[in-house]
Tab-separated table of N, CA and C in Angstrom:
chain	number	residue	atom	x	y	z
E	101	GLU	N	17.089	68.142	-5.730
E	101	GLU	CA	16.284	68.374	-6.956
E	101	GLU	C	15.506	67.377	-7.383
E	102	VAL	N	14.232	67.719	-7.847
E	102	VAL	CA	13.370	66.755	-8.141
E	102	VAL	C	13.375	66.454	-9.678
E	103	GLN	N	13.566	65.137	-9.867
E	103	GLN	CA	13.833	64.763	-11.385
E	103	GLN	C	13.483	63.367	-11.555
E	104	LEU	N	13.257	63.021	-12.744
E	104	LEU	CA	13.034	61.634	-13.338
E	104	LEU	C	13.982	61.261	-14.209
E	105	VAL	N	14.769	60.235	-13.992
E	105	VAL	CA	16.005	59.892	-14.743
E	105	VAL	C	15.733	58.545	-15.447
E	106	GLN	N	15.606	58.720	-16.826
E	106	GLN	CA	15.328	57.465	-17.663
E	106	GLN	C	16.578	56.750	-18.026
E	107	SER	N	16.445	55.526	-18.146
E	107	SER	CA	17.501	54.620	-18.850
E	107	SER	C	16.813	53.503	-19.551
E	108	GLY	N	17.571	52.854	-20.402
E	108	GLY	CA	17.135	51.736	-21.206
E	108	GLY	C	16.914	52.246	-22.608
E	109	GLY	N	16.217	51.558	-23.423
E	109	GLY	CA	15.957	52.006	-24.697
E	109	GLY	C	17.009	51.464	-25.623
E	110	GLY	N	17.076	51.812	-26.927
E	110	GLY	CA	18.034	51.417	-27.796
E	110	GLY	C	17.564	50.894	-29.153
E	111	LEU	N	18.249	50.185	-29.968
E	111	LEU	CA	17.819	49.484	-31.235
E	111	LEU	C	17.620	48.108	-30.936
E	112	VAL	N	16.509	47.555	-31.536
E	112	VAL	CA	16.279	46.155	-31.391
E	112	VAL	C	15.314	45.728	-32.546
E	113	GLN	N	15.538	44.379	-32.989
E	113	GLN	CA	14.860	43.892	-34.001
E	113	GLN	C	13.402	43.617	-33.758
E	114	ALA	N	12.594	43.709	-34.773
E	114	ALA	CA	11.103	43.309	-34.303
E	114	ALA	C	11.007	41.926	-33.737
E	115	GLY	N	10.279	41.840	-32.837
E	115	GLY	CA	9.950	40.585	-32.040
E	115	GLY	C	10.872	40.641	-30.666
E	116	GLY	N	11.776	41.474	-30.624
E	116	GLY	CA	12.700	41.656	-29.511
E	116	GLY	C	12.228	42.432	-28.234
E	117	SER	N	12.848	42.580	-27.229
E	117	SER	CA	12.412	43.046	-25.951
E	117	SER	C	13.540	44.201	-25.656
E	118	LEU	N	12.857	45.022	-24.825
E	118	LEU	CA	13.664	46.038	-24.141
E	118	LEU	C	13.004	46.396	-22.855
E	119	ARG	N	13.787	46.902	-21.799
E	119	ARG	CA	13.134	47.408	-20.591
E	119	ARG	C	13.631	48.844	-20.386
E	120	LEU	N	12.594	49.777	-20.205
E	120	LEU	CA	12.988	51.074	-19.915
E	120	LEU	C	12.824	51.259	-18.214
E	121	SER	N	13.523	52.126	-17.759
E	121	SER	CA	13.587	52.463	-16.317
E	121	SER	C	13.366	53.946	-16.174
E	122	CYS	N	12.709	54.298	-15.142
E	122	CYS	CA	12.419	55.650	-14.780
E	122	CYS	C	12.607	55.781	-13.165
E	123	VAL	N	13.779	56.438	-12.878
E	123	VAL	CA	14.254	56.541	-11.510
E	123	VAL	C	13.753	58.033	-10.900
E	124	ALA	N	13.143	57.922	-9.822
E	124	ALA	CA	12.599	59.296	-9.286
E	124	ALA	C	13.551	59.656	-8.081
E	125	SER	N	13.811	60.963	-7.990
E	125	SER	CA	14.490	61.465	-6.905
E	125	SER	C	13.960	62.846	-6.474
E	126	GLY	N	13.968	63.160	-5.081
E	126	GLY	CA	13.641	64.362	-4.668
E	126	GLY	C	12.109	64.543	-4.495
E	127	LEU	N	11.348	63.536	-4.467
E	127	LEU	CA	9.979	63.540	-4.420
E	127	LEU	C	9.498	62.249	-3.636
E	128	ALA	N	8.363	62.371	-2.999
E	128	ALA	CA	7.732	61.320	-2.239
E	128	ALA	C	7.144	60.216	-3.266
E	129	PHE	N	7.946	59.365	-3.606
E	129	PHE	CA	7.703	58.563	-4.742
E	129	PHE	C	6.324	57.802	-4.462
E	130	ASP	N	6.066	57.262	-3.367
E	130	ASP	CA	4.821	56.537	-3.150
E	130	ASP	C	3.605	57.371	-3.218
E	131	ASP	N	3.571	58.592	-3.524
E	131	ASP	CA	2.544	59.544	-3.729
E	131	ASP	C	2.174	59.650	-5.092
E	132	TYR	N	3.115	59.272	-5.893
E	132	TYR	CA	3.037	59.559	-7.445
E	132	TYR	C	2.604	58.367	-8.209
E	133	ALA	N	1.484	58.685	-9.182
E	133	ALA	CA	1.389	57.827	-10.284
E	133	ALA	C	2.400	58.100	-11.478
E	134	ILE	N	2.739	56.971	-12.057
E	134	ILE	CA	3.647	57.349	-13.250
E	134	ILE	C	3.132	56.841	-14.503
E	135	THR	N	3.269	57.570	-15.591
E	135	THR	CA	2.819	57.186	-16.899
E	135	THR	C	4.012	57.303	-17.819
E	136	TRP	N	3.980	56.273	-18.787
E	136	TRP	CA	4.922	56.233	-19.919
E	136	TRP	C	4.068	56.639	-21.131
E	137	PHE	N	4.674	57.720	-21.727
E	137	PHE	CA	4.245	58.223	-23.058
E	137	PHE	C	5.219	57.996	-24.151
E	138	ARG	N	4.926	58.180	-25.337
E	138	ARG	CA	5.772	58.002	-26.466
E	138	ARG	C	5.335	58.983	-27.438
E	139	GLN	N	6.456	59.316	-28.271
E	139	GLN	CA	6.111	60.350	-29.363
E	139	GLN	C	7.054	59.784	-30.640
E	140	ALA	N	6.428	59.411	-31.668
E	140	ALA	CA	6.989	59.096	-32.822
E	140	ALA	C	7.266	60.268	-33.705
E	141	PRO	N	8.039	60.373	-34.715
E	141	PRO	CA	8.339	61.599	-35.543
E	141	PRO	C	7.066	62.000	-36.148
E	142	GLY	N	6.656	63.108	-36.137
E	142	GLY	CA	5.602	63.683	-36.801
E	142	GLY	C	4.171	63.342	-36.094
E	143	LYS	N	4.209	62.812	-34.983
E	143	LYS	CA	3.026	62.550	-34.387
E	143	LYS	C	2.900	63.049	-32.982
E	144	GLU	N	1.645	63.081	-32.466
E	144	GLU	CA	1.608	63.616	-31.211
E	144	GLU	C	2.080	62.646	-30.083
E	145	ARG	N	2.417	63.153	-28.879
E	145	ARG	CA	2.819	62.241	-27.742
E	145	ARG	C	1.540	61.554	-27.302
E	146	GLU	N	1.638	60.262	-26.964
E	146	GLU	CA	0.434	59.450	-26.558
E	146	GLU	C	0.969	58.650	-25.466
E	147	ARG	N	-0.289	58.373	-24.657
E	147	ARG	CA	-0.060	57.518	-23.361
E	147	ARG	C	0.226	56.156	-23.839
E	148	VAL	N	1.117	55.366	-23.159
E	148	VAL	CA	1.482	54.094	-23.415
E	148	VAL	C	0.912	53.273	-22.190
E	149	SER	N	1.305	53.630	-20.936
E	149	SER	CA	0.958	52.861	-19.868
E	149	SER	C	0.977	53.779	-18.575
E	150	THR	N	0.232	53.392	-17.578
E	150	THR	CA	-0.018	54.340	-16.271
E	150	THR	C	0.133	53.113	-15.099
E	151	ILE	N	0.804	53.524	-14.144
E	151	ILE	CA	0.666	52.614	-12.766
E	151	ILE	C	0.441	53.629	-11.784
E	152	SER	N	-0.437	53.255	-10.953
E	152	SER	CA	-0.939	54.005	-9.770
E	152	SER	C	0.167	54.205	-8.784
E	153	ASN	N	0.061	55.044	-7.667
E	153	ASN	CA	1.092	55.201	-6.937
E	153	ASN	C	1.422	53.899	-5.920
E	154	SER	N	0.374	53.213	-5.718
E	154	SER	CA	0.457	51.867	-5.046
E	154	SER	C	0.910	50.729	-5.822
E	155	GLY	N	0.759	50.829	-7.108
E	155	GLY	CA	1.161	49.836	-8.122
E	155	GLY	C	-0.095	48.814	-8.176
E	156	GLY	N	-1.073	49.252	-7.536
E	156	GLY	CA	-2.339	48.252	-7.570
E	156	GLY	C	-3.179	48.474	-8.807
E	157	GLU	N	-3.021	49.545	-9.578
E	157	GLU	CA	-3.720	49.632	-10.865
E	157	GLU	C	-2.795	49.938	-11.947
E	158	THR	N	-2.954	49.316	-13.066
E	158	THR	CA	-2.227	49.684	-14.278
E	158	THR	C	-3.088	49.676	-15.399
E	159	LEU	N	-2.761	50.524	-16.335
E	159	LEU	CA	-3.646	50.780	-17.522
E	159	LEU	C	-2.512	50.746	-18.809
E	160	TYR	N	-3.168	50.228	-19.933
E	160	TYR	CA	-2.197	50.256	-21.071
E	160	TYR	C	-3.139	50.672	-22.232
E	161	ALA	N	-2.358	51.294	-23.220
E	161	ALA	CA	-3.019	51.561	-24.672
E	161	ALA	C	-3.287	50.380	-25.290
E	162	GLU	N	-4.406	50.334	-26.008
E	162	GLU	CA	-4.571	49.177	-26.741
E	162	GLU	C	-3.577	48.532	-27.628
E	163	SER	N	-2.800	49.441	-28.142
E	163	SER	CA	-1.814	49.039	-29.125
E	163	SER	C	-0.618	48.262	-28.387
E	164	VAL	N	-0.531	48.293	-27.046
E	164	VAL	CA	0.522	47.685	-26.385
E	164	VAL	C	0.010	46.482	-25.457
E	165	LYS	N	-1.184	46.443	-25.309
E	165	LYS	CA	-1.695	45.545	-24.356
E	165	LYS	C	-1.271	44.003	-24.696
E	166	GLY	N	-0.867	43.316	-23.631
E	166	GLY	CA	-0.280	41.931	-23.835
E	166	GLY	C	1.029	41.862	-24.308
E	167	ARG	N	1.723	43.063	-24.717
E	167	ARG	CA	3.168	43.123	-24.948
E	167	ARG	C	3.992	43.851	-23.966
E	168	PHE	N	3.430	44.956	-23.260
E	168	PHE	CA	4.114	45.747	-22.463
E	168	PHE	C	3.696	45.507	-21.024
E	169	THR	N	4.573	45.592	-20.124
E	169	THR	CA	4.161	45.469	-18.697
E	169	THR	C	4.811	46.638	-17.933
E	170	ILE	N	4.089	47.274	-17.177
E	170	ILE	CA	4.559	48.408	-16.232
E	170	ILE	C	4.552	47.945	-14.837
E	171	SER	N	5.695	48.226	-14.105
E	171	SER	CA	5.737	47.889	-12.725
E	171	SER	C	6.537	48.925	-11.914
E	172	ARG	N	6.591	48.848	-10.649
E	172	ARG	CA	7.234	49.820	-9.947
E	172	ARG	C	7.830	49.136	-8.638
E	173	ASP	N	9.070	49.730	-8.218
E	173	ASP	CA	9.727	49.232	-7.108
E	173	ASP	C	9.909	50.452	-6.094
E	174	GLY	N	9.223	50.436	-4.933
E	174	GLY	CA	9.302	51.530	-4.114
E	174	GLY	C	10.484	51.667	-3.523
E	175	ALA	N	11.201	50.614	-3.184
E	175	ALA	CA	12.509	50.708	-2.505
E	175	ALA	C	13.446	51.421	-3.363
E	176	LYS	N	13.385	51.168	-4.687
E	176	LYS	CA	14.422	51.762	-5.688
E	176	LYS	C	13.895	53.041	-6.328
E	177	LYS	N	12.549	53.326	-5.875
E	177	LYS	CA	11.997	54.632	-6.573
E	177	LYS	C	11.979	54.569	-7.969
E	178	THR	N	11.738	53.329	-8.450
E	178	THR	CA	11.753	53.090	-10.084
E	178	THR	C	10.482	52.500	-10.551
E	179	VAL	N	10.189	53.057	-11.747
E	179	VAL	CA	9.040	52.444	-12.526
E	179	VAL	C	9.688	51.914	-13.697
E	180	TYR	N	9.236	50.620	-14.168
E	180	TYR	CA	9.886	49.938	-15.183
E	180	TYR	C	8.776	49.809	-16.372
E	181	LEU	N	9.104	49.764	-17.499
E	181	LEU	CA	8.327	49.326	-18.685
E	181	LEU	C	9.024	48.123	-19.418
E	182	GLN	N	8.472	47.032	-19.308
E	182	GLN	CA	9.052	45.863	-19.888
E	182	GLN	C	8.273	45.900	-21.336
E	183	MET	N	9.167	45.773	-22.416
E	183	MET	CA	8.457	45.782	-23.633
E	183	MET	C	8.924	44.550	-24.511
E	184	ASN	N	7.907	43.608	-24.774
E	184	ASN	CA	8.155	42.439	-25.490
E	184	ASN	C	7.485	42.502	-26.854
E	185	SER	N	7.825	41.534	-27.755
E	185	SER	CA	7.191	41.477	-29.064
E	185	SER	C	7.185	42.901	-29.735
E	186	LEU	N	8.287	43.556	-29.794
E	186	LEU	CA	8.413	44.789	-30.240
E	186	LEU	C	8.115	44.967	-31.713
E	187	LYS	N	7.410	46.012	-32.180
E	187	LYS	CA	7.063	46.070	-33.550
E	187	LYS	C	7.706	47.314	-34.148
E	188	PRO	N	8.070	47.469	-35.364
E	188	PRO	CA	8.459	48.834	-35.914
E	188	PRO	C	7.664	49.928	-35.441
E	189	GLU	N	6.264	49.735	-35.352
E	189	GLU	CA	5.527	50.873	-35.039
E	189	GLU	C	5.578	51.428	-33.430
E	190	ASP	N	6.443	50.637	-32.735
E	190	ASP	CA	6.796	51.034	-31.452
E	190	ASP	C	8.017	52.038	-31.392
E	191	THR	N	8.423	52.350	-32.477
E	191	THR	CA	9.670	53.164	-32.684
E	191	THR	C	9.141	54.538	-32.293
E	192	ALA	N	9.809	55.257	-31.151
E	192	ALA	CA	9.451	56.340	-30.699
E	192	ALA	C	10.512	56.907	-29.537
E	193	VAL	N	10.368	58.163	-29.261
E	193	VAL	CA	10.982	58.497	-27.998
E	193	VAL	C	9.981	58.315	-26.852
E	194	TYR	N	10.409	57.606	-25.840
E	194	TYR	CA	9.595	57.361	-24.633
E	194	TYR	C	10.006	58.323	-23.541
E	195	TYR	N	8.865	58.677	-22.916
E	195	TYR	CA	9.028	59.539	-21.792
E	195	TYR	C	8.312	59.088	-20.537
E	196	CYS	N	8.889	59.136	-19.351
E	196	CYS	CA	8.124	58.983	-18.060
E	196	CYS	C	7.640	60.382	-17.616
E	197	ALA	N	6.547	60.315	-16.826
E	197	ALA	CA	5.933	61.397	-16.266
E	197	ALA	C	5.262	61.115	-15.020
E	198	ALA	N	5.341	62.105	-13.992
E	198	ALA	CA	4.701	61.676	-12.663
E	198	ALA	C	3.732	62.801	-12.307
E	199	THR	N	2.711	62.231	-11.501
E	199	THR	CA	1.712	63.225	-10.975
E	199	THR	C	1.026	62.527	-9.739
E	200	THR	N	0.590	63.364	-8.943
E	200	THR	CA	-0.205	62.927	-7.750
E	200	THR	C	-1.750	62.751	-8.179
E	201	ASP	N	-1.994	63.302	-9.240
E	201	ASP	CA	-3.485	63.443	-9.750
E	201	ASP	C	-3.926	62.237	-10.426
E	202	TRP	N	-4.619	61.300	-9.984
E	202	TRP	CA	-4.878	60.057	-10.750
E	202	TRP	C	-5.701	60.442	-12.005
E	203	THR	N	-6.689	61.153	-11.907
E	203	THR	CA	-7.251	61.616	-13.138
E	203	THR	C	-6.530	62.159	-14.280
E	204	LEU	N	-5.580	62.962	-13.916
E	204	LEU	CA	-4.557	63.541	-14.836
E	204	LEU	C	-3.704	62.219	-15.386
E	205	ALA	N	-3.419	61.301	-14.495
E	205	ALA	CA	-2.422	60.263	-14.889
E	205	ALA	C	-3.154	59.344	-15.880
E	206	THR	N	-4.381	59.246	-15.799
E	206	THR	CA	-5.129	58.312	-16.574
E	206	THR	C	-5.825	58.842	-17.956
E	207	SER	N	-6.123	60.149	-17.927
E	207	SER	CA	-6.819	60.732	-18.953
E	207	SER	C	-6.786	62.267	-19.223
E	208	GLY	N	-5.973	62.850	-18.220
E	208	GLY	CA	-5.916	64.320	-18.320
E	208	GLY	C	-4.993	64.726	-19.419
E	209	PRO	N	-5.125	66.016	-19.737
E	209	PRO	CA	-4.270	66.625	-20.793
E	209	PRO	C	-2.907	66.518	-20.431
E	210	ILE	N	-2.114	66.088	-21.461
E	210	ILE	CA	-0.581	65.902	-21.403
E	210	ILE	C	0.091	67.249	-20.886
E	211	TYR	N	-0.386	68.317	-21.356
E	211	TYR	CA	0.361	69.673	-21.013
E	211	TYR	C	0.298	69.987	-19.629
E	212	GLU	N	-0.558	69.364	-18.824
E	212	GLU	CA	-0.732	69.693	-17.414
E	212	GLU	C	0.268	68.906	-16.613
E	213	TYR	N	1.012	67.937	-17.171
E	213	TYR	CA	2.102	67.352	-16.369
E	213	TYR	C	3.243	68.192	-16.053
E	214	GLU	N	3.743	68.273	-14.921
E	214	GLU	CA	5.022	69.176	-14.590
E	214	GLU	C	6.257	68.537	-14.513
E	215	LEU	N	6.216	67.229	-14.344
E	215	LEU	CA	7.393	66.534	-13.996
E	215	LEU	C	7.665	65.281	-15.061
E	216	TRP	N	8.655	65.497	-15.770
E	216	TRP	CA	8.900	64.624	-17.013
E	216	TRP	C	10.273	64.066	-16.993
E	217	GLY	N	10.591	62.959	-17.473
E	217	GLY	CA	11.882	62.511	-17.767
E	217	GLY	C	12.296	63.094	-19.087
E	218	ARG	N	13.591	62.904	-19.505
E	218	ARG	CA	14.138	63.446	-20.657
E	218	ARG	C	13.826	62.842	-21.962
E	219	GLY	N	13.338	61.658	-21.696
E	219	GLY	CA	13.107	60.799	-22.943
E	219	GLY	C	14.264	59.847	-23.254
E	220	THR	N	13.842	58.721	-23.988
E	220	THR	CA	14.893	57.806	-24.341
E	220	THR	C	14.408	57.110	-25.626
E	221	GLN	N	15.298	57.016	-26.763
E	221	GLN	CA	14.881	56.410	-27.922
E	221	GLN	C	14.720	54.994	-27.935
E	222	VAL	N	13.593	54.566	-28.509
E	222	VAL	CA	13.422	53.055	-28.832
E	222	VAL	C	13.287	53.165	-30.369
E	223	THR	N	14.156	52.191	-31.030
E	223	THR	CA	14.009	51.998	-32.315
E	223	THR	C	13.839	50.511	-32.530
E	224	VAL	N	12.797	50.183	-33.363
E	224	VAL	CA	12.518	48.741	-33.660
E	224	VAL	C	12.774	48.536	-35.313
E	225	SER	N	13.735	47.754	-35.611
E	225	SER	CA	13.941	47.553	-37.073
E	225	SER	C	13.054	46.323	-37.585
E	226	SER	N	12.684	46.507	-38.699
E	226	SER	CA	11.739	45.323	-39.313
E	226	SER	C	12.805	44.259	-39.906
């Protein structure tokens, strides 16, 4: 079965840190770029960070640059999102998504993604 299984998340005070994990199974992990998205209540889902299939390229939303770091471990088929200096406005459900299409990964329409994790809640208290 092809799936992305997420873990991590939770409740943290502002200024704190969390690490999200996205473990892939049933697919050729090294062929896929992974993007982290988030969706806050009443808002549209937005891109947070993307990593290329090789790990050589990473992209970040302006709102998280310098605070979040995306990385991947091919041996573990896992992508991580290290989130530091968290702010209340980072509160959202975070999703990972996979695609072999780099254009889609970086700027394509979200609805074209076919492979998603189930989401994990991140809550940052002030």
